[in-house]
């Protein structure tokens, strides 16, 4: 937070975990629940500005490692935009 200038944008793109999983899948599956990321970044002081669903993949079961050949480079991902208050 301190390194970004006031008014600066902060973008997060990561592999999606299933709803309710929080950070439980970060080590084993390399996934995180989007709501957990949003909560943590807002708690750090950033303001949520929006998201895009262009990286979502409805065919991703969200319960296998992102490096598994069955899903690699086709994982469902989320992209959030935050801003540091001016």
Short mmCIF file of C-alpha atoms in Angstrom, two decimals:
data_model
loop_
_atom_site.label_atom_id
_atom_site.label_comp_id
_atom_site.label_asym_id
_atom_site.label_seq_id
_atom_site.Cartn_x
_atom_site.Cartn_y
_atom_site.Cartn_z
CA UNK A 1 0.00 0.00 0.00
CA UNK A 2 2.74 2.46 0.98
CA UNK A 3 4.64 1.93 -2.29
CA UNK A 4 1.77 2.99 -4.55
CA UNK A 5 1.17 6.68 -5.07
CA UNK A 6 -2.20 8.15 -4.00
CA UNK A 7 -4.77 7.54 -6.72
CA UNK A 8 -2.73 4.68 -8.19
CA UNK A 9 -4.37 1.52 -9.53
CA UNK A 10 -3.68 -1.99 -8.23
CA UNK A 11 -4.68 -4.97 -10.39
CA UNK A 12 -4.99 -8.55 -9.10
CA UNK A 13 -5.27 -11.53 -11.45
CA UNK A 14 -5.25 -15.01 -9.95
CA UNK A 15 -6.57 -18.54 -10.30
CA UNK A 16 -10.07 -18.96 -8.90
CA UNK A 17 -10.92 -21.34 -6.04
CA UNK A 18 -14.43 -22.56 -5.34
CA UNK A 19 -16.74 -20.35 -3.25
CA UNK A 20 -16.25 -20.90 0.45
CA UNK A 21 -12.67 -22.20 0.09
CA UNK A 22 -10.97 -18.97 1.14
CA UNK A 23 -7.23 -19.64 1.23
CA UNK A 24 -7.55 -23.40 1.84
CA UNK A 25 -6.41 -24.24 -1.71
CA UNK A 26 -3.49 -21.83 -2.05
CA UNK A 27 -0.75 -24.38 -1.36
CA UNK A 28 -2.17 -27.58 -2.85
CA UNK A 29 -4.08 -26.23 -5.86
CA UNK A 30 -2.49 -22.77 -6.29
CA UNK A 31 -5.97 -21.18 -6.16
CA UNK A 32 -7.66 -18.60 -3.97
CA UNK A 33 -11.27 -17.56 -3.53
CA UNK A 34 -11.87 -14.16 -5.16
CA UNK A 35 -13.92 -12.89 -2.21
CA UNK A 36 -10.94 -13.51 0.08
CA UNK A 37 -8.65 -11.45 -2.12
CA UNK A 38 -11.14 -8.61 -2.25
CA UNK A 39 -11.57 -8.63 1.53
CA UNK A 40 -7.81 -8.61 2.15
CA UNK A 41 -7.04 -5.84 -0.35
CA UNK A 42 -9.88 -3.64 0.93
CA UNK A 43 -8.70 -4.26 4.50
CA UNK A 44 -5.29 -2.91 3.42
CA UNK A 45 -6.97 0.36 2.44
CA UNK A 46 -7.65 0.02 -1.28
CA UNK A 47 -11.02 0.80 -2.86
CA UNK A 48 -12.58 -1.82 -5.14
CA UNK A 49 -13.23 -0.37 -8.61
CA UNK A 50 -14.40 -3.35 -10.61
CA UNK A 51 -13.76 -6.72 -12.14
CA UNK A 52 -13.82 -8.49 -15.47
CA UNK A 53 -15.00 -12.00 -16.26
CA UNK A 54 -13.03 -12.40 -19.50
CA UNK A 55 -10.68 -14.90 -17.84
CA UNK A 56 -13.44 -17.10 -16.39
CA UNK A 57 -13.74 -20.65 -17.65
CA UNK A 58 -17.04 -22.33 -16.68
CA UNK A 59 -15.53 -25.71 -17.63
CA UNK A 60 -12.90 -25.44 -14.86
CA UNK A 61 -14.03 -27.62 -11.91
CA UNK A 62 -12.01 -25.37 -9.51
CA UNK A 63 -10.82 -28.40 -7.52
CA UNK A 64 -7.69 -29.51 -9.38
CA UNK A 65 -4.21 -27.95 -9.34
CA UNK A 66 -3.69 -25.22 -11.91
CA UNK A 67 -0.61 -27.06 -13.21
CA UNK A 68 -2.56 -30.23 -13.97
CA UNK A 69 -2.35 -30.88 -17.75
CA UNK A 70 -6.13 -31.34 -17.86
CA UNK A 71 -6.67 -27.64 -17.02
CA UNK A 72 -3.29 -25.91 -17.44
CA UNK A 73 -3.61 -22.59 -19.34
CA UNK A 74 -7.40 -22.99 -19.23
CA UNK A 75 -8.07 -22.26 -15.57
CA UNK A 76 -10.81 -19.95 -14.46
CA UNK A 77 -9.22 -16.72 -13.27
CA UNK A 78 -10.48 -13.50 -11.77
CA UNK A 79 -9.25 -9.97 -12.37
CA UNK A 80 -9.95 -7.19 -9.87
CA UNK A 81 -9.08 -3.51 -10.07
CA UNK A 82 -8.48 -1.50 -6.90
CA UNK A 83 -7.38 2.07 -6.31
CA UNK A 84 -5.41 3.67 -3.53
CA UNK A 85 -7.40 6.62 -2.19
CA UNK A 86 -6.01 10.01 -3.20
#
